[in-house]
Amino acid sequence: MTDDRETDQVKDLLQRTAPARPDLAPAERVAAVTHRARVVRRRQGLAAAAVLAVVAGGVGWAVLGGSDDGPAPVAQDPPAPAAPVACPDPAPVYTEVPTEAEFPVGATSLRLCPGRSDAGAPTATTQQFRLPTEPLTDGVDALLDEVAAQPAYTGSDPECAFTTLALEPWILVAGYPDGSTVSVGSGSQACSSVTVDGTPVDVGATLALVGQAVTG
Amino acid sequence: MTDRSAAGTTFDDFVAARSTALWRSAFLLTGDRHKAEDLLQVALVKTWRRWDRLTGGVEPAEAYVRRALVTTYTDWWRRRWRGEVPTGELPERPTTGRDGPGAVDVRRDVLTALAGLSRGQRAVLVLRYFDDLTEQQTADVLGVSRGTVKSQASRALAALRSSPALTDHDHPATEEEPS
């Protein structure tokens, strides 16, 4: 067996392994790339605007502090960081959780939480919930960027046609410094989508993405 | 997006001409159609941002995309997919006419074998034996030495040679290689 023959065999196996064509046509891919670039640019723009607003506020404060109208204001400690967002209690019925959400820039915590299958069912507990429920407090905006920048869900996975989906309600809750929250959720953990910042994204991929960030 | 160009080639034309091949490479890196599309789109977004600075035609652009694919794949492996474990029972997808009979079996077994490689070995294998890059081109894409490419390729081939998943296929030699 020569090196060349081995190389040829490996090349042949790799050629046979890679599917002949992707699911997306090139034009659809260009559109998806355009969309993702715009999502990233928009969120980066919002983040930059938020920084500018903070800087401008600081400048205004400094100008006021330097006036002759009275004593210079005493610098105050920055506000204490908000506590990580908590899971709603009781867990909401999944049909009442929005499947679309716009997450503003500035989220300081994120958490996966259980939902309920219906109003009469007992509240799901974190023990029964298989996804990690620990809060994420670092890189929340970056993670939400990644979630929103996933490929648009097409529902074309043929495996889903042969899958009986269990009802496994979940909610993704983002917390903000002012105590407000933004949520999105679904009754299933696969073969469906939720819409994040205008993009319908696969729930399985989204939960994997968030779950890995939380446990990583 | 058609108003930007690299050496006269629009980004749209580049994607139309090259993205199927790039997606197939991404599939071999990730082993999953959805992740391959995700990986390719992230690499293309990075490329699009630099499109007007990629001079010299399609080849430098393609080299840039391949570098973005591999570096993103490596980065994601660390951050996103490290919970994955190789499995011998990957879910089967219906065989389609375009993939040909038996393609599912080959795909399942080769992906199982590839899952046993380190990410560096897998990247080298895909770049050298699927994308058909030279050792030097592979080294340039990965940002490593040519010697590293040679040793990674050698280890990857040895791993495939001994992979139980590939015993039923025409796979790399099992006998001693001539010295």
mmCIF file of C-alpha atoms in Angstrom:
data_model
loop_
_atom_site.group_PDB
_atom_site.id
_atom_site.type_symbol
_atom_site.label_atom_id
_atom_site.label_comp_id
_atom_site.label_asym_id
_atom_site.label_seq_id
_atom_site.Cartn_x
_atom_site.Cartn_y
_atom_site.Cartn_z
ATOM 1 C CA MET A 1 0.000 0.000 0.000
ATOM 2 C CA THR A 2 1.609 3.221 -1.088
ATOM 3 C CA ASP A 3 1.207 6.638 0.424
ATOM 4 C CA ASP A 4 -0.445 7.757 -2.783
ATOM 5 C CA ARG A 5 -3.023 5.000 -2.648
ATOM 6 C CA GLU A 6 -3.802 5.750 0.984
ATOM 7 C CA THR A 7 -4.132 9.423 0.169
ATOM 8 C CA ASP A 8 -6.474 8.643 -2.700
ATOM 9 C CA GLN A 9 -8.628 6.478 -0.438
ATOM 10 C CA VAL A 10 -8.900 9.214 2.161
ATOM 11 C CA LYS A 11 -9.798 11.740 -0.522
ATOM 12 C CA ASP A 12 -12.454 9.386 -1.863
ATOM 13 C CA LEU A 13 -13.968 8.812 1.584
ATOM 14 C CA LEU A 14 -14.087 12.540 2.284
ATOM 15 C CA GLN A 15 -15.704 13.218 -1.084
ATOM 16 C CA ARG A 16 -18.343 10.581 -0.387
ATOM 17 C CA THR A 17 -18.953 11.924 3.104
ATOM 18 C CA ALA A 18 -19.546 15.575 2.244
ATOM 19 C CA PRO A 19 -23.112 15.998 0.928
ATOM 20 C CA ALA A 20 -23.259 17.116 -2.668
ATOM 21 C CA ARG A 21 -25.120 20.317 -1.931
ATOM 22 C CA PRO A 22 -26.107 22.460 1.030
ATOM 23 C CA ASP A 23 -29.720 23.221 1.837
ATOM 24 C CA LEU A 24 -29.376 26.898 0.948
ATOM 25 C CA ALA A 25 -28.953 28.212 -2.567
ATOM 26 C CA PRO A 26 -26.146 30.771 -3.018
ATOM 27 C CA ALA A 27 -28.616 33.654 -3.352
ATOM 28 C CA GLU A 28 -30.277 32.673 -0.084
ATOM 29 C CA ARG A 29 -26.862 32.458 1.560
ATOM 30 C CA VAL A 30 -25.925 35.935 0.351
ATOM 31 C CA ALA A 31 -29.196 37.212 1.803
ATOM 32 C CA ALA A 32 -28.522 35.419 5.089
ATOM 33 C CA VAL A 33 -24.973 36.808 5.281
ATOM 34 C CA THR A 34 -26.301 40.305 4.568
ATOM 35 C CA HIS A 35 -28.863 39.920 7.317
ATOM 36 C CA ARG A 36 -26.301 38.666 9.818
ATOM 37 C CA ALA A 37 -23.907 41.479 8.979
ATOM 38 C CA ARG A 38 -26.703 43.996 9.529
ATOM 39 C CA VAL A 39 -27.733 42.415 12.829
ATOM 40 C CA VAL A 40 -24.170 42.549 14.125
ATOM 41 C CA ARG A 41 -23.686 46.100 12.850
ATOM 42 C CA ARG A 42 -26.975 47.268 14.360
ATOM 43 C CA ARG A 43 -26.208 45.785 17.753
ATOM 44 C CA GLN A 44 -22.664 47.172 17.628
ATOM 45 C CA GLY A 45 -24.126 50.556 16.706
ATOM 46 C CA LEU A 46 -26.521 50.413 19.627
ATOM 47 C CA ALA A 47 -23.697 49.478 21.960
ATOM 48 C CA ALA A 48 -21.577 52.355 20.681
ATOM 49 C CA ALA A 49 -24.514 54.735 21.122
ATOM 50 C CA ALA A 50 -24.946 53.526 24.684
ATOM 51 C CA VAL A 51 -21.263 54.191 25.392
ATOM 52 C CA LEU A 52 -21.535 57.662 23.856
ATOM 53 C CA ALA A 53 -24.577 58.403 25.989
ATOM 54 C CA VAL A 54 -22.674 57.436 29.115
ATOM 55 C CA VAL A 55 -19.690 59.543 28.066
ATOM 56 C CA ALA A 56 -21.929 62.497 27.227
ATOM 57 C CA GLY A 57 -23.625 62.178 30.597
ATOM 58 C CA GLY A 58 -20.247 62.171 32.263
ATOM 59 C CA VAL A 59 -19.185 65.286 30.373
ATOM 60 C CA GLY A 60 -22.390 67.064 31.336
ATOM 61 C CA TRP A 61 -21.890 66.096 34.927
ATOM 62 C CA ALA A 62 -18.314 67.378 34.823
ATOM 63 C CA VAL A 63 -19.382 70.694 33.312
ATOM 64 C CA LEU A 64 -22.037 71.177 35.944
ATOM 65 C CA GLY A 65 -19.599 70.198 38.654
ATOM 66 C CA GLY A 66 -17.127 72.820 37.472
ATOM 67 C CA SER A 67 -19.567 75.741 37.545
ATOM 68 C CA ASP A 68 -19.483 78.594 40.071
ATOM 69 C CA ASP A 69 -23.123 78.175 41.005
ATOM 70 C CA GLY A 70 -22.482 76.049 43.980
ATOM 71 C CA PRO A 71 -20.353 73.376 45.431
ATOM 72 C CA ALA A 72 -19.102 70.735 43.083
ATOM 73 C CA PRO A 73 -21.208 67.641 43.327
ATOM 74 C CA VAL A 74 -19.723 64.811 45.232
ATOM 75 C CA ALA A 75 -18.986 61.821 43.097
ATOM 76 C CA GLN A 76 -21.254 58.963 43.966
ATOM 77 C CA ASP A 77 -20.389 55.316 43.878
ATOM 78 C CA PRO A 78 -21.576 53.590 40.759
ATOM 79 C CA PRO A 79 -24.811 51.727 41.254
ATOM 80 C CA ALA A 80 -24.429 48.227 42.569
ATOM 81 C CA PRO A 81 -24.612 45.630 39.831
ATOM 82 C CA ALA A 82 -28.092 44.227 39.423
ATOM 83 C CA ALA A 83 -28.639 40.752 40.813
ATOM 84 C CA PRO A 84 -28.806 38.046 38.175
ATOM 85 C CA VAL A 85 -32.256 37.715 36.722
ATOM 86 C CA ALA A 86 -34.441 35.137 38.486
ATOM 87 C CA CYS A 87 -36.716 32.587 36.900
ATOM 88 C CA PRO A 88 -40.370 33.607 36.955
ATOM 89 C CA ASP A 89 -42.217 32.021 39.859
ATOM 90 C CA PRO A 90 -44.574 30.417 39.223
ATOM 91 C CA ALA A 91 -43.300 29.258 35.869
ATOM 92 C CA PRO A 92 -45.531 30.667 33.138
ATOM 93 C CA VAL A 93 -47.570 28.550 30.787
ATOM 94 C CA TYR A 94 -45.536 28.298 27.612
ATOM 95 C CA THR A 95 -48.396 29.561 25.440
ATOM 96 C CA GLU A 96 -48.209 32.838 27.334
ATOM 97 C CA VAL A 97 -44.491 33.283 26.733
ATOM 98 C CA PRO A 98 -43.625 35.320 23.632
ATOM 99 C CA THR A 99 -41.964 33.397 20.828
ATOM 100 C CA GLU A 100 -40.531 36.648 19.465
ATOM 101 C CA ALA A 101 -38.343 39.132 21.294
ATOM 102 C CA GLU A 102 -36.073 42.086 20.681
ATOM 103 C CA PHE A 103 -33.259 42.077 23.210
ATOM 104 C CA PRO A 104 -31.931 45.619 23.690
ATOM 105 C CA VAL A 105 -28.188 46.003 24.143
ATOM 106 C CA GLY A 106 -27.136 46.210 27.776
ATOM 107 C CA ALA A 107 -28.422 42.949 29.244
ATOM 108 C CA THR A 108 -26.439 42.079 32.351
ATOM 109 C CA SER A 109 -27.689 38.569 33.006
ATOM 110 C CA LEU A 110 -29.360 35.727 31.219
ATOM 111 C CA ARG A 111 -31.016 32.567 32.443
ATOM 112 C CA LEU A 112 -32.765 29.520 31.010
ATOM 113 C CA CYS A 113 -35.899 28.690 32.958
ATOM 114 C CA PRO A 114 -38.589 26.025 32.893
ATOM 115 C CA GLY A 115 -42.081 26.755 31.692
ATOM 116 C CA ARG A 116 -45.337 24.921 32.195
ATOM 117 C CA SER A 117 -47.226 22.856 29.688
ATOM 118 C CA ASP A 118 -50.645 24.211 30.650
ATOM 119 C CA ALA A 119 -52.364 26.268 33.283
ATOM 120 C CA GLY A 120 -53.589 23.232 35.204
ATOM 121 C CA ALA A 121 -50.262 21.433 35.328
ATOM 122 C CA PRO A 122 -48.009 21.675 38.347
ATOM 123 C CA THR A 123 -45.211 24.159 38.053
ATOM 124 C CA ALA A 124 -42.117 22.644 36.538
ATOM 125 C CA THR A 125 -39.182 22.546 38.873
ATOM 126 C CA THR A 126 -35.570 23.067 38.059
ATOM 127 C CA GLN A 127 -34.986 19.465 39.120
ATOM 128 C CA GLN A 128 -37.250 18.260 36.319
ATOM 129 C CA PHE A 129 -35.816 20.745 33.851
ATOM 130 C CA ARG A 130 -32.891 19.293 31.953
ATOM 131 C CA LEU A 131 -31.337 22.558 30.767
ATOM 132 C CA PRO A 132 -28.834 24.440 32.937
ATOM 133 C CA THR A 133 -30.605 27.131 34.954
ATOM 134 C CA GLU A 134 -27.554 28.882 36.374
ATOM 135 C CA PRO A 135 -27.442 32.564 35.435
ATOM 136 C CA LEU A 136 -24.944 33.929 32.938
ATOM 137 C CA THR A 137 -23.540 37.320 33.855
ATOM 138 C CA ASP A 138 -20.485 37.662 31.595
ATOM 139 C CA GLY A 139 -20.683 38.343 27.890
ATOM 140 C CA VAL A 140 -24.475 38.412 27.806
ATOM 141 C CA ASP A 141 -24.715 40.884 24.928
ATOM 142 C CA ALA A 142 -22.135 38.963 22.922
ATOM 143 C CA LEU A 143 -24.086 35.759 23.429
ATOM 144 C CA LEU A 144 -27.318 37.445 22.361
ATOM 145 C CA ASP A 145 -25.462 38.687 19.272
ATOM 146 C CA GLU A 146 -24.548 35.099 18.492
ATOM 147 C CA VAL A 147 -28.086 33.898 19.073
ATOM 148 C CA ALA A 148 -29.537 36.552 16.765
ATOM 149 C CA ALA A 149 -26.863 35.973 14.150
ATOM 150 C CA GLN A 150 -27.605 32.286 13.674
ATOM 151 C CA PRO A 151 -28.847 31.185 10.267
ATOM 152 C CA ALA A 152 -32.538 31.819 9.780
ATOM 153 C CA TYR A 153 -34.581 28.719 10.628
ATOM 154 C CA THR A 154 -35.875 27.014 7.514
ATOM 155 C CA GLY A 155 -37.677 24.050 9.033
ATOM 156 C CA SER A 156 -36.153 21.882 6.366
ATOM 157 C CA ASP A 157 -34.519 19.297 8.615
ATOM 158 C CA PRO A 158 -35.998 15.981 7.409
ATOM 159 C CA GLU A 159 -35.234 14.343 10.758
ATOM 160 C CA CYS A 160 -37.967 16.474 12.277
ATOM 161 C CA ALA A 161 -40.546 14.833 10.032
ATOM 162 C CA PHE A 162 -39.907 11.538 11.815
ATOM 163 C CA THR A 163 -39.653 12.930 15.321
ATOM 164 C CA THR A 164 -42.404 12.992 17.921
ATOM 165 C CA LEU A 165 -41.696 16.076 19.958
ATOM 166 C CA ALA A 166 -42.141 16.060 23.711
ATOM 167 C CA LEU A 167 -43.611 19.141 25.301
ATOM 168 C CA GLU A 168 -40.632 20.666 27.123
ATOM 169 C CA PRO A 169 -41.459 24.311 27.794
ATOM 170 C CA TRP A 170 -38.559 26.676 28.360
ATOM 171 C CA ILE A 171 -37.969 30.409 28.664
ATOM 172 C CA LEU A 172 -34.861 32.464 28.024
ATOM 173 C CA VAL A 173 -34.906 35.519 30.285
ATOM 174 C CA ALA A 174 -32.531 38.479 29.948
ATOM 175 C CA GLY A 175 -32.171 40.912 32.832
ATOM 176 C CA TYR A 176 -31.242 44.601 32.606
ATOM 177 C CA PRO A 177 -29.681 46.969 35.151
ATOM 178 C CA ASP A 178 -33.005 48.731 35.770
ATOM 179 C CA GLY A 179 -34.598 45.445 36.795
ATOM 180 C CA SER A 180 -36.537 44.969 33.577
ATOM 181 C CA THR A 181 -36.527 41.648 31.735
ATOM 182 C CA VAL A 182 -37.063 40.457 28.186
ATOM 183 C CA SER A 183 -38.131 36.862 27.535
ATOM 184 C CA VAL A 184 -38.594 34.464 24.710
ATOM 185 C CA GLY A 185 -39.618 30.821 24.911
ATOM 186 C CA SER A 186 -41.245 27.821 23.361
ATOM 187 C CA GLY A 187 -43.051 24.614 24.226
ATOM 188 C CA SER A 188 -40.453 22.411 22.540
ATOM 189 C CA GLN A 189 -36.699 22.129 22.512
ATOM 190 C CA ALA A 190 -36.219 21.024 18.903
ATOM 191 C CA CYS A 191 -37.653 21.241 15.400
ATOM 192 C CA SER A 192 -39.155 24.684 15.885
ATOM 193 C CA SER A 193 -38.074 28.284 16.045
ATOM 194 C CA VAL A 194 -38.224 31.408 18.142
ATOM 195 C CA THR A 195 -37.589 34.848 16.705
ATOM 196 C CA VAL A 196 -34.726 36.827 18.222
ATOM 197 C CA ASP A 197 -34.070 40.372 17.027
ATOM 198 C CA GLY A 198 -36.043 39.671 13.885
ATOM 199 C CA THR A 199 -34.388 36.377 13.013
ATOM 200 C CA PRO A 200 -36.237 33.057 13.364
ATOM 201 C CA VAL A 201 -33.656 30.751 14.924
ATOM 202 C CA ASP A 202 -33.654 27.011 15.575
ATOM 203 C CA VAL A 203 -34.580 26.333 19.201
ATOM 204 C CA GLY A 204 -32.269 23.320 19.487
ATOM 205 C CA ALA A 205 -29.252 25.260 18.252
ATOM 206 C CA THR A 206 -30.192 28.233 20.428
ATOM 207 C CA LEU A 207 -30.538 26.138 23.571
ATOM 208 C CA ALA A 208 -27.220 24.424 22.810
ATOM 209 C CA LEU A 209 -25.554 27.787 22.312
ATOM 210 C CA VAL A 210 -26.896 29.265 25.534
ATOM 211 C CA GLY A 211 -26.440 26.043 27.477
ATOM 212 C CA GLN A 212 -22.790 25.779 26.512
ATOM 213 C CA ALA A 213 -22.213 29.413 27.476
ATOM 214 C CA VAL A 214 -23.835 28.854 30.855
ATOM 215 C CA THR A 215 -22.006 25.658 31.699
ATOM 216 C CA GLY A 216 -18.739 26.665 30.035
ATOM 217 C CA MET B 1 -24.286 43.633 -1.386
ATOM 218 C CA THR B 2 -23.330 43.616 -5.032
ATOM 219 C CA ASP B 3 -21.689 47.029 -4.944
ATOM 220 C CA ARG B 4 -18.541 45.828 -3.218
ATOM 221 C CA SER B 5 -15.872 44.047 -5.170
ATOM 222 C CA ALA B 6 -12.492 42.381 -4.803
ATOM 223 C CA ALA B 7 -10.458 42.594 -7.972
ATOM 224 C CA GLY B 8 -13.594 42.943 -10.051
ATOM 225 C CA THR B 9 -15.452 40.015 -8.520
ATOM 226 C CA THR B 10 -18.585 40.815 -6.608
ATOM 227 C CA PHE B 11 -19.170 39.155 -3.282
ATOM 228 C CA ASP B 12 -22.386 37.661 -4.650
ATOM 229 C CA ASP B 13 -20.539 36.121 -7.572
ATOM 230 C CA PHE B 14 -17.902 34.741 -5.239
ATOM 231 C CA VAL B 15 -20.529 33.155 -3.000
ATOM 232 C CA ALA B 16 -22.374 31.767 -6.016
ATOM 233 C CA ALA B 17 -19.206 30.245 -7.417
ATOM 234 C CA ARG B 18 -17.482 28.954 -4.316
ATOM 235 C CA SER B 19 -19.892 28.545 -1.428
ATOM 236 C CA THR B 20 -20.993 24.996 -2.203
ATOM 237 C CA ALA B 21 -17.382 23.816 -2.044
ATOM 238 C CA LEU B 22 -16.786 25.857 1.092
ATOM 239 C CA TRP B 23 -19.954 24.477 2.696
ATOM 240 C CA ARG B 24 -18.790 20.910 1.991
ATOM 241 C CA SER B 25 -15.508 21.697 3.758
ATOM 242 C CA ALA B 26 -17.443 23.162 6.660
ATOM 243 C CA PHE B 27 -19.558 20.020 6.809
ATOM 244 C CA LEU B 28 -16.458 17.860 7.130
ATOM 245 C CA LEU B 29 -15.190 20.106 9.912
ATOM 246 C CA THR B 30 -18.446 20.102 11.860
ATOM 247 C CA GLY B 31 -20.173 16.881 10.817
ATOM 248 C CA ASP B 32 -23.542 18.638 10.742
ATOM 249 C CA ARG B 33 -25.414 20.427 7.962
ATOM 250 C CA HIS B 34 -26.807 23.158 10.197
ATOM 251 C CA LYS B 35 -23.502 23.859 11.925
ATOM 252 C CA ALA B 36 -21.758 23.846 8.556
ATOM 253 C CA GLU B 37 -24.120 26.529 7.265
ATOM 254 C CA ASP B 38 -23.680 28.516 10.469
ATOM 255 C CA LEU B 39 -19.890 28.230 10.292
ATOM 256 C CA LEU B 40 -19.780 29.218 6.631
ATOM 257 C CA GLN B 41 -22.045 32.223 7.144
ATOM 258 C CA VAL B 42 -19.939 33.511 10.022
ATOM 259 C CA ALA B 43 -16.817 33.144 7.865
ATOM 260 C CA LEU B 44 -18.535 34.915 4.976
ATOM 261 C CA VAL B 45 -19.675 37.789 7.199
ATOM 262 C CA LYS B 46 -16.040 38.251 8.264
ATOM 263 C CA THR B 47 -14.966 38.096 4.632
ATOM 264 C CA TRP B 48 -17.621 40.522 3.422
ATOM 265 C CA ARG B 49 -16.403 43.132 5.887
ATOM 266 C CA ARG B 50 -12.963 42.983 4.265
ATOM 267 C CA TRP B 51 -14.087 42.399 0.713
ATOM 268 C CA ASP B 52 -12.951 45.765 -0.630
ATOM 269 C CA ARG B 53 -9.490 45.149 0.809
ATOM 270 C CA LEU B 54 -9.045 41.640 -0.584
ATOM 271 C CA THR B 55 -7.071 42.366 -3.720
ATOM 272 C CA GLY B 56 -5.702 39.967 -6.273
ATOM 273 C CA GLY B 57 -8.817 38.084 -7.303
ATOM 274 C CA VAL B 58 -10.768 35.121 -6.104
ATOM 275 C CA GLU B 59 -7.862 33.084 -4.742
ATOM 276 C CA PRO B 60 -6.903 35.472 -1.922
ATOM 277 C CA ALA B 61 -10.584 35.836 -1.068
ATOM 278 C CA GLU B 62 -11.034 32.085 -0.903
ATOM 279 C CA ALA B 63 -7.889 31.728 1.206
ATOM 280 C CA TYR B 64 -9.306 34.338 3.567
ATOM 281 C CA VAL B 65 -12.632 32.509 3.846
ATOM 282 C CA ARG B 66 -10.876 29.202 4.499
ATOM 283 C CA ARG B 67 -8.794 30.822 7.228
ATOM 284 C CA ALA B 68 -11.962 32.320 8.738
ATOM 285 C CA LEU B 69 -13.681 28.937 8.548
ATOM 286 C CA VAL B 70 -10.903 27.143 10.365
ATOM 287 C CA THR B 71 -10.295 29.784 13.006
ATOM 288 C CA THR B 72 -14.025 30.109 13.689
ATOM 289 C CA TYR B 73 -14.339 26.333 13.853
ATOM 290 C CA THR B 74 -11.489 26.175 16.352
ATOM 291 C CA ASP B 75 -12.958 29.003 18.388
ATOM 292 C CA TRP B 76 -16.431 27.475 18.420
ATOM 293 C CA TRP B 77 -15.036 24.102 19.340
ATOM 294 C CA ARG B 78 -13.669 25.641 22.487
ATOM 295 C CA ARG B 79 -16.697 27.722 23.350
ATOM 296 C CA ARG B 80 -19.706 25.916 22.001
ATOM 297 C CA TRP B 81 -19.235 22.298 21.157
ATOM 298 C CA ARG B 82 -16.856 20.914 23.697
ATOM 299 C CA GLY B 83 -19.733 19.000 25.267
ATOM 300 C CA GLU B 84 -19.981 16.864 22.182
ATOM 301 C CA VAL B 85 -18.644 13.354 22.253
ATOM 302 C CA PRO B 86 -17.967 11.075 19.346
ATOM 303 C CA THR B 87 -20.740 8.601 18.765
ATOM 304 C CA GLY B 88 -21.042 5.537 16.619
ATOM 305 C CA GLU B 89 -24.772 6.003 16.298
ATOM 306 C CA LEU B 90 -25.219 9.293 14.551
ATOM 307 C CA PRO B 91 -28.827 9.898 13.541
ATOM 308 C CA GLU B 92 -29.417 8.753 10.018
ATOM 309 C CA ARG B 93 -30.959 11.008 7.468
ATOM 310 C CA PRO B 94 -32.981 9.714 4.560
ATOM 311 C CA THR B 95 -30.759 8.933 1.606
ATOM 312 C CA THR B 96 -31.434 11.331 -1.201
ATOM 313 C CA GLY B 97 -30.836 10.683 -4.833
ATOM 314 C CA ARG B 98 -28.218 13.378 -5.010
ATOM 315 C CA ASP B 99 -26.047 11.644 -2.419
ATOM 316 C CA GLY B 100 -26.310 8.183 -3.954
ATOM 317 C CA PRO B 101 -26.969 4.795 -2.373
ATOM 318 C CA GLY B 102 -24.850 3.897 0.606
ATOM 319 C CA ALA B 103 -23.849 7.490 1.187
ATOM 320 C CA VAL B 104 -25.502 7.528 4.601
ATOM 321 C CA ASP B 105 -23.439 4.563 5.812
ATOM 322 C CA VAL B 106 -20.193 6.016 4.548
ATOM 323 C CA ARG B 107 -21.035 9.409 5.987
ATOM 324 C CA ARG B 108 -21.920 8.006 9.385
ATOM 325 C CA ASP B 109 -18.762 5.933 9.613
ATOM 326 C CA VAL B 110 -16.397 8.598 8.328
ATOM 327 C CA LEU B 111 -17.913 11.217 10.631
ATOM 328 C CA THR B 112 -17.493 8.834 13.544
ATOM 329 C CA ALA B 113 -13.847 8.399 12.625
ATOM 330 C CA LEU B 114 -13.346 12.149 12.135
ATOM 331 C CA ALA B 115 -14.908 12.805 15.541
ATOM 332 C CA GLY B 116 -12.021 10.871 17.067
ATOM 333 C CA LEU B 117 -9.449 13.303 15.698
ATOM 334 C CA SER B 118 -8.208 16.403 17.431
ATOM 335 C CA ARG B 119 -9.533 19.598 15.903
ATOM 336 C CA GLY B 120 -6.086 20.376 14.496
ATOM 337 C CA GLN B 121 -5.810 16.965 12.862
ATOM 338 C CA ARG B 122 -9.320 17.284 11.463
ATOM 339 C CA ALA B 123 -8.618 20.715 10.015
ATOM 340 C CA VAL B 124 -5.388 19.508 8.427
ATOM 341 C CA LEU B 125 -7.125 16.460 6.992
ATOM 342 C CA VAL B 126 -9.889 18.546 5.432
ATOM 343 C CA LEU B 127 -7.543 21.181 4.043
ATOM 344 C CA ARG B 128 -4.994 18.697 2.667
ATOM 345 C CA TYR B 129 -7.173 15.863 1.401
ATOM 346 C CA PHE B 130 -10.512 17.467 0.650
ATOM 347 C CA ASP B 131 -9.632 21.025 -0.294
ATOM 348 C CA ASP B 132 -6.456 19.685 -1.916
ATOM 349 C CA LEU B 133 -4.192 22.374 -0.526
ATOM 350 C CA THR B 134 -0.435 21.847 -0.460
ATOM 351 C CA GLU B 135 1.367 21.459 2.835
ATOM 352 C CA GLN B 136 2.542 25.048 2.605
ATOM 353 C CA GLN B 137 -0.922 26.384 1.766
ATOM 354 C CA THR B 138 -2.366 24.397 4.665
ATOM 355 C CA ALA B 139 0.289 25.773 6.966
ATOM 356 C CA ASP B 140 -0.511 29.306 5.829
ATOM 357 C CA VAL B 141 -4.248 28.865 6.423
ATOM 358 C CA LEU B 142 -3.718 27.420 9.888
ATOM 359 C CA GLY B 143 -0.877 29.748 10.833
ATOM 360 C CA VAL B 144 1.417 26.861 11.734
ATOM 361 C CA SER B 145 4.660 25.489 10.333
ATOM 362 C CA ARG B 146 4.828 23.070 7.437
ATOM 363 C CA GLY B 147 6.332 20.524 9.802
ATOM 364 C CA THR B 148 3.301 20.757 12.045
ATOM 365 C CA VAL B 149 1.049 20.131 9.062
ATOM 366 C CA LYS B 150 3.072 17.035 8.147
ATOM 367 C CA SER B 151 2.958 15.603 11.642
ATOM 368 C CA GLN B 152 -0.750 16.377 12.122
ATOM 369 C CA ALA B 153 -1.584 14.786 8.780
ATOM 370 C CA SER B 154 0.459 11.722 9.642
ATOM 371 C CA ARG B 155 -1.309 11.328 12.991
ATOM 372 C CA ALA B 156 -4.707 11.888 11.412
ATOM 373 C CA LEU B 157 -4.087 9.203 8.800
ATOM 374 C CA ALA B 158 -2.848 6.805 11.466
ATOM 375 C CA ALA B 159 -5.992 7.442 13.504
ATOM 376 C CA LEU B 160 -8.226 6.765 10.512
ATOM 377 C CA ARG B 161 -6.216 3.650 9.708
ATOM 378 C CA SER B 162 -6.987 2.199 13.114
ATOM 379 C CA SER B 163 -10.551 3.485 13.407
ATOM 380 C CA PRO B 164 -13.060 0.647 13.954
ATOM 381 C CA ALA B 165 -15.699 2.762 12.227
ATOM 382 C CA LEU B 166 -13.891 2.397 8.921
ATOM 383 C CA THR B 167 -13.205 -1.330 8.933
ATOM 384 C CA ASP B 168 -16.042 -2.016 6.489
ATOM 385 C CA HIS B 169 -14.953 0.570 3.990
ATOM 386 C CA ASP B 170 -12.094 1.083 1.636
ATOM 387 C CA HIS B 171 -10.028 2.944 4.103
ATOM 388 C CA PRO B 172 -6.395 3.723 4.666
ATOM 389 C CA ALA B 173 -3.984 0.863 4.657
ATOM 390 C CA THR B 174 -3.746 -1.420 7.619
ATOM 391 C CA GLU B 175 -0.414 -2.932 6.736
ATOM 392 C CA GLU B 176 2.958 -1.447 7.428
ATOM 393 C CA GLU B 177 3.954 1.359 5.162
ATOM 394 C CA PRO B 178 7.258 1.094 3.371
ATOM 395 C CA SER B 179 9.920 3.169 5.011
#
